[in-house]
Amino acid sequence: MFNWLRNVSSSVAGVATSGTPKNVNLFEDPFAVIDVEQIRWQKRTELGRDGCVRFYSNVNESPQTFVYYEVVHVRERLYAFLLYHSLSLREAREMFDSIKATLNTLDRGIAVNRLLAAEQLRLIIDSLKINPHWTAAHVAARIAGFEWFFEMPFTCVTTSTNAAATLQPAVINSQIEPDRNTPLHLAIKSFLLQTVRLILAHAPNLDLVNSKEQSVLHYAAVSTQEIIILILAQPGMFDRIAWRDVKGCTALHMACYIQKFDIVFEFLKFGLTVRMLTLSPPNC
C-alpha cells in the first residue's frame, strides 16, 4: 500500500524540493475510501485519535518525498480504512474533526464484515464530501441502515470519550450552512420512509426551509407517494402548500413539473382550494 503511495508521490517529485502545490493529491479523490492493512499504520506518526478515528502523517518517515496527512477508521483486529488524505495539515485536521464527530456517533452501526463496512464508510464519507459540517443526524438521515440513530433514547453516549449524541430539538432541527437542509429534508430526498417516520416521531419543526427556501413539503412533492401522504398528514401542512421557494415554486408546482402524477393526486385529495390550484407559475 505505502510503496504504492511513494510511487504516486514520485509522479510529482519535480515539485518536492520547492514545496508541493496544495492542489496535488495522493489519489484522484482525497475522499477515497481505501482498505488498508492495519499493521501498516504503525509506520506513521499519530497526530491524534478519538474513538474509532485516527489522524496520521508520514512527517517522520524516511525517505520522504513530501508530507501528507491521513484520516483512518480503525476497527481493532478487524480492519482499517483510509477515509481522507491531504497535503494540507489544516484541511486534514478539519476533516479529522468532522469525521470523528460523525463516525464516533454512528460507529455501532458500522458492520463487522469488511465488505459491508467499506460500503457503509463510503456512503458516510460521500455525505461529508457534500457538506463536511453535517452532523451525525444529517448523515444517518440519508443512508439506509442507520434508522436506529433516530430510535435512540433521549441521550446516547457514543464510543468517543468526549462526545454525546442526543435527539433533542437542536439535533433534529439542525441546519448547517451552506445548504441548511434538516435531517428530515435529507431523509425525504433519499426516499427513506422508515427514517422519515422516526424523525417525525420526534416532532421536528416543519416550518424550517433550506437555503433555497424549500420546505420538507417541497422535498416530499418529488419523493414517493408514501412519503407525501405521511408529510401531508402532519399538523398545519395545508397552509404550507402555498409556500414558494426562491424560484417561486410551490410543492405542487414541483410535483407537476416532474410529472409525479400520483403525488399530484394526493394533493388533490388533500382538498386544495381554487386559489391554490391557480397560483401563478414560478419565475424560472
GROMACS .gro file of C-alpha atoms in nm:
model
  284
    1MET     CA    1   0.000   0.000   0.000
    2PHE     CA    2   0.260   0.255   0.106
    3ASN     CA    3   0.510   0.159  -0.161
    4TRP     CA    4   0.231   0.249  -0.399
    5LEU     CA    5   0.185   0.581  -0.220
    6ARG     CA    6   0.552   0.653  -0.272
    7ASN     CA    7   0.517   0.568  -0.640
    8VAL     CA    8   0.231   0.813  -0.662
    9SER     CA    9   0.437   1.076  -0.487
   10SER     CA   10   0.723   1.029  -0.733
   11SER     CA   11   0.494   1.145  -1.013
   12VAL     CA   12   0.509   1.492  -0.862
   13ALA     CA   13   0.869   1.468  -0.746
   14GLY     CA   14   0.962   1.765  -0.961
   15VAL     CA   15   0.792   1.995  -0.712
   16ALA     CA   16   0.901   1.814  -0.398
   17THR     CA   17   1.213   2.018  -0.333
   18SER     CA   18   1.046   2.354  -0.385
   19GLY     CA   19   0.724   2.272  -0.198
   20THR     CA   20   0.428   2.068  -0.316
   21PRO     CA   21   0.130   2.264  -0.453
   22LYS     CA   22  -0.178   2.231  -0.235
   23ASN     CA   23  -0.387   2.111  -0.528
   24VAL     CA   24  -0.178   1.794  -0.571
   25ASN     CA   25  -0.348   1.486  -0.423
   26LEU     CA   26  -0.208   1.144  -0.348
   27PHE     CA   27  -0.515   0.995  -0.515
   28GLU     CA   28  -0.754   1.140  -0.768
   29ASP     CA   29  -1.016   1.175  -0.495
   30PRO     CA   30  -0.899   1.287  -0.148
   31PHE     CA   31  -1.215   1.127  -0.006
   32ALA     CA   32  -1.129   0.784  -0.148
   33VAL     CA   33  -1.213   0.506   0.099
   34ILE     CA   34  -0.934   0.251   0.075
   35ASP     CA   35  -0.894  -0.076   0.262
   36VAL     CA   36  -0.551  -0.092   0.426
   37GLU     CA   37  -0.369  -0.340   0.645
   38GLN     CA   38  -0.388  -0.208   0.998
   39ILE     CA   39  -0.030  -0.305   1.081
   40ARG     CA   40   0.096  -0.064   0.816
   41TRP     CA   41  -0.024   0.237   1.011
   42GLN     CA   42   0.240   0.167   1.274
   43LYS     CA   43   0.489   0.326   1.034
   44ARG     CA   44   0.302   0.655   1.054
   45THR     CA   45   0.324   0.931   1.313
   46GLU     CA   46  -0.003   0.952   1.501
   47LEU     CA   47  -0.116   1.313   1.533
   48GLY     CA   48  -0.445   1.239   1.702
   49ARG     CA   49  -0.710   0.980   1.782
   50ASP     CA   50  -1.066   0.991   1.905
   51GLY     CA   51  -1.267   0.673   1.942
   52CYS     CA   52  -1.252   0.478   1.617
   53VAL     CA   53  -1.081   0.756   1.415
   54ARG     CA   54  -0.704   0.812   1.381
   55PHE     CA   55  -0.508   1.104   1.236
   56TYR     CA   56  -0.172   1.008   1.081
   57SER     CA   57   0.115   1.164   0.890
   58ASN     CA   58   0.435   1.049   0.723
   59VAL     CA   59   0.613   1.354   0.868
   60ASN     CA   60   0.882   1.144   1.040
   61GLU     CA   61   0.928   0.880   0.770
   62SER     CA   62   1.245   0.848   0.570
   63PRO     CA   63   1.298   0.864   0.276
   64GLN     CA   64   1.026   1.122   0.226
   65THR     CA   65   0.916   1.294  -0.095
   66PHE     CA   66   0.664   1.522   0.072
   67VAL     CA   67   0.450   1.533   0.383
   68TYR     CA   68   0.088   1.417   0.373
   69TYR     CA   69  -0.186   1.357   0.626
   70GLU     CA   70  -0.444   1.080   0.655
   71VAL     CA   71  -0.766   1.015   0.845
   72VAL     CA   72  -0.829   0.646   0.918
   73HIS     CA   73  -1.119   0.447   1.061
   74VAL     CA   74  -0.992   0.158   1.274
   75ARG     CA   75  -1.182  -0.146   1.398
   76GLU     CA   76  -0.924  -0.316   1.619
   77ARG     CA   77  -0.804  -0.657   1.495
   78LEU     CA   78  -1.056  -0.649   1.209
   79TYR     CA   79  -0.983  -0.378   0.955
   80ALA     CA   80  -0.875  -0.022   0.889
   81PHE     CA   81  -0.988   0.212   0.612
   82LEU     CA   82  -0.824   0.526   0.484
   83LEU     CA   83  -1.107   0.783   0.466
   84TYR     CA   84  -0.938   1.107   0.371
   85HIS     CA   85  -0.593   1.233   0.277
   86SER     CA   86  -0.444   1.573   0.209
   87LEU     CA   87  -0.117   1.756   0.174
   88SER     CA   88  -0.263   2.036   0.384
   89LEU     CA   89  -0.241   1.994   0.761
   90ARG     CA   90  -0.521   2.246   0.814
   91GLU     CA   91  -0.761   2.075   0.573
   92ALA     CA   92  -0.678   1.729   0.706
   93ARG     CA   93  -0.729   1.836   1.067
   94GLU     CA   94  -1.064   1.992   0.980
   95MET     CA   95  -1.174   1.668   0.817
   96PHE     CA   96  -1.043   1.466   1.112
   97ASP     CA   97  -1.261   1.676   1.343
   98SER     CA   98  -1.563   1.636   1.114
   99ILE     CA   99  -1.520   1.264   1.052
  100LYS     CA  100  -1.457   1.175   1.417
  101ALA     CA  101  -1.769   1.363   1.528
  102THR     CA  102  -1.980   1.164   1.284
  103LEU     CA  103  -1.818   0.821   1.300
  104ASN     CA  104  -1.787   0.806   1.677
  105THR     CA  105  -2.163   0.859   1.694
  106LEU     CA  106  -2.250   0.614   1.414
  107ASP     CA  107  -1.977   0.356   1.478
  108ARG     CA  108  -2.202   0.098   1.647
  109GLY     CA  109  -2.392   0.076   1.319
  110ILE     CA  110  -2.080   0.002   1.113
  111ALA     CA  111  -2.068  -0.364   1.015
  112VAL     CA  112  -1.806  -0.607   1.142
  113ASN     CA  113  -1.786  -0.758   0.794
  114ARG     CA  114  -1.511  -0.583   0.596
  115LEU     CA  115  -1.702  -0.553   0.268
  116LEU     CA  116  -2.019  -0.422   0.430
  117ALA     CA  117  -1.817  -0.179   0.641
  118ALA     CA  118  -1.640  -0.048   0.332
  119GLU     CA  119  -1.971   0.032   0.163
  120GLN     CA  120  -2.111   0.199   0.474
  121LEU     CA  121  -1.799   0.410   0.518
  122ARG     CA  122  -1.811   0.517   0.153
  123LEU     CA  123  -2.168   0.635   0.197
  124ILE     CA  124  -2.076   0.826   0.513
  125ILE     CA  125  -1.773   0.989   0.354
  126ASP     CA  126  -1.973   1.070   0.040
  127SER     CA  127  -2.214   1.257   0.268
  128LEU     CA  128  -1.936   1.453   0.435
  129LYS     CA  129  -1.792   1.526   0.093
  130ILE     CA  130  -2.117   1.707   0.012
  131ASN     CA  131  -2.111   1.902   0.338
  132PRO     CA  132  -1.823   1.836   0.582
  133HIS     CA  133  -2.013   2.015   0.857
  134TRP     CA  134  -2.322   1.795   0.855
  135THR     CA  135  -2.399   1.634   1.189
  136ALA     CA  136  -2.432   1.261   1.252
  137ALA     CA  137  -2.808   1.313   1.233
  138HIS     CA  138  -2.779   1.454   0.880
  139VAL     CA  139  -2.559   1.166   0.768
  140ALA     CA  140  -2.777   0.898   0.930
  141ALA     CA  141  -3.087   1.051   0.772
  142ARG     CA  142  -2.965   0.996   0.417
  143ILE     CA  143  -2.824   0.642   0.447
  144ALA     CA  144  -3.033   0.326   0.458
  145GLY     CA  145  -2.949   0.106   0.756
  146PHE     CA  146  -2.893   0.388   1.004
  147GLU     CA  147  -3.256   0.426   1.106
  148TRP     CA  148  -3.152   0.309   1.454
  149PHE     CA  149  -2.999   0.652   1.516
  150PHE     CA  150  -3.347   0.803   1.535
  151GLU     CA  151  -3.463   0.526   1.768
  152MET     CA  152  -3.201   0.621   2.026
  153PRO     CA  153  -3.312   0.720   2.375
  154PHE     CA  154  -3.313   1.085   2.470
  155THR     CA  155  -2.939   1.072   2.537
  156CYS     CA  156  -2.693   0.828   2.379
  157VAL     CA  157  -2.327   0.813   2.484
  158THR     CA  158  -2.104   0.721   2.191
  159THR     CA  159  -1.776   0.529   2.165
  160SER     CA  160  -1.586   0.858   2.186
  161THR     CA  161  -1.471   0.960   2.532
  162ASN     CA  162  -1.597   1.317   2.495
  163ALA     CA  163  -1.887   1.300   2.252
  164ALA     CA  164  -2.256   1.252   2.307
  165ALA     CA  165  -2.549   1.249   2.069
  166THR     CA  166  -2.898   1.349   2.171
  167LEU     CA  167  -3.224   1.368   1.987
  168GLN     CA  168  -3.325   1.694   2.141
  169PRO     CA  169  -3.483   1.954   1.906
  170ALA     CA  170  -3.142   2.110   1.839
  171VAL     CA  171  -3.032   1.781   1.679
  172ILE     CA  172  -3.349   1.700   1.486
  173ASN     CA  173  -3.385   2.060   1.362
  174SER     CA  174  -3.018   2.121   1.292
  175GLN     CA  175  -2.949   2.334   0.981
  176ILE     CA  176  -2.592   2.355   0.855
  177GLU     CA  177  -2.460   2.604   0.602
  178PRO     CA  178  -2.447   2.628   0.310
  179ASP     CA  179  -2.746   2.405   0.220
  180ARG     CA  180  -2.938   2.441   0.551
  181ASN     CA  181  -3.117   2.110   0.497
  182THR     CA  182  -3.254   1.947   0.810
  183PRO     CA  183  -3.217   1.571   0.866
  184LEU     CA  184  -3.583   1.538   0.761
  185HIS     CA  185  -3.511   1.709   0.428
  186LEU     CA  186  -3.234   1.457   0.363
  187ALA     CA  187  -3.436   1.152   0.466
  188ILE     CA  188  -3.717   1.255   0.230
  189LYS     CA  189  -3.470   1.323  -0.052
  190SER     CA  190  -3.324   0.974  -0.003
  191PHE     CA  191  -3.672   0.811  -0.014
  192LEU     CA  192  -3.620   0.654   0.330
  193LEU     CA  193  -3.976   0.609   0.452
  194GLN     CA  194  -3.892   0.448   0.786
  195THR     CA  195  -3.636   0.716   0.867
  196VAL     CA  196  -3.894   0.984   0.783
  197ARG     CA  197  -4.142   0.818   1.021
  198LEU     CA  198  -3.887   0.803   1.301
  199ILE     CA  199  -3.784   1.167   1.262
  200LEU     CA  200  -4.146   1.279   1.259
  201ALA     CA  201  -4.195   1.095   1.588
  202HIS     CA  202  -3.953   1.346   1.744
  203ALA     CA  203  -4.181   1.637   1.643
  204PRO     CA  204  -3.941   1.831   1.418
  205ASN     CA  205  -4.003   2.193   1.328
  206LEU     CA  206  -4.182   2.165   0.992
  207ASP     CA  207  -4.159   2.541   0.932
  208LEU     CA  208  -3.787   2.521   0.859
  209VAL     CA  209  -3.674   2.583   0.500
  210ASN     CA  210  -3.334   2.529   0.342
  211SER     CA  211  -3.111   2.779   0.161
  212LYS     CA  212  -3.340   2.756  -0.144
  213GLU     CA  213  -3.639   2.829   0.082
  214GLN     CA  214  -3.772   2.478   0.021
  215SER     CA  215  -3.970   2.313   0.298
  216VAL     CA  216  -3.994   1.941   0.365
  217LEU     CA  217  -4.319   1.955   0.168
  218HIS     CA  218  -4.124   2.071  -0.139
  219TYR     CA  219  -3.897   1.769  -0.098
  220ALA     CA  220  -4.187   1.532  -0.038
  221ALA     CA  221  -4.351   1.655  -0.358
  222VAL     CA  222  -4.070   1.498  -0.562
  223SER     CA  223  -4.028   1.191  -0.340
  224THR     CA  224  -4.266   0.894  -0.314
  225GLN     CA  225  -4.641   0.860  -0.272
  226GLU     CA  226  -4.595   0.702   0.071
  227ILE     CA  227  -4.379   0.991   0.190
  228ILE     CA  228  -4.607   1.267   0.058
  229ILE     CA  229  -4.906   1.103   0.233
  230LEU     CA  230  -4.708   1.098   0.557
  231ILE     CA  231  -4.597   1.461   0.526
  232LEU     CA  232  -4.939   1.592   0.425
  233ALA     CA  233  -5.083   1.428   0.736
  234GLN     CA  234  -4.868   1.646   0.964
  235PRO     CA  235  -5.033   1.934   1.155
  236GLY     CA  236  -5.061   2.266   0.971
  237MET     CA  237  -4.945   2.128   0.639
  238PHE     CA  238  -5.242   2.266   0.443
  239ASP     CA  239  -5.119   2.623   0.488
  240ARG     CA  240  -4.770   2.530   0.371
  241ILE     CA  241  -4.891   2.420   0.027
  242ALA     CA  242  -4.878   2.780  -0.096
  243TRP     CA  243  -4.521   2.836   0.024
  244ARG     CA  244  -4.278   2.926  -0.255
  245ASP     CA  245  -3.906   2.865  -0.286
  246VAL     CA  246  -3.652   3.114  -0.422
  247LYS     CA  247  -3.769   3.044  -0.779
  248GLY     CA  248  -4.133   3.086  -0.691
  249CYS     CA  249  -4.213   2.714  -0.694
  250THR     CA  250  -4.472   2.565  -0.461
  251ALA     CA  251  -4.460   2.198  -0.374
  252LEU     CA  252  -4.746   2.140  -0.619
  253HIS     CA  253  -4.553   2.318  -0.895
  254MET     CA  254  -4.260   2.082  -0.838
  255ALA     CA  255  -4.475   1.769  -0.849
  256CYS     CA  256  -4.640   1.885  -1.171
  257TYR     CA  257  -4.311   1.986  -1.330
  258ILE     CA  258  -4.154   1.640  -1.295
  259GLN     CA  259  -4.488   1.471  -1.373
  260LYS     CA  260  -4.531   1.295  -1.039
  261PHE     CA  261  -4.898   1.239  -1.108
  262ASP     CA  262  -4.952   1.006  -0.812
  263ILE     CA  263  -4.830   1.285  -0.584
  264VAL     CA  264  -5.039   1.547  -0.763
  265PHE     CA  265  -5.339   1.323  -0.699
  266GLU     CA  266  -5.256   1.318  -0.327
  267PHE     CA  267  -5.255   1.699  -0.327
  268LEU     CA  268  -5.595   1.698  -0.494
  269LYS     CA  269  -5.732   1.451  -0.239
  270PHE     CA  270  -5.600   1.678   0.033
  271GLY     CA  271  -5.861   1.937  -0.063
  272LEU     CA  272  -5.677   2.214  -0.246
  273THR     CA  273  -5.867   2.537  -0.295
  274VAL     CA  274  -5.920   2.705  -0.632
  275ARG     CA  275  -5.665   2.969  -0.529
  276MET     CA  276  -5.402   2.701  -0.463
  277LEU     CA  277  -5.467   2.537  -0.800
  278THR     CA  278  -5.435   2.867  -0.986
  279LEU     CA  279  -5.124   3.007  -0.823
  280SER     CA  280  -4.903   3.189  -1.072
  281PRO     CA  281  -4.622   2.977  -1.220
  282PRO     CA  282  -4.267   3.004  -1.083
  283ASN     CA  283  -4.016   3.255  -1.217
  284CYS     CA  284  -3.781   3.001  -1.372
   0.00000   0.00000   0.00000
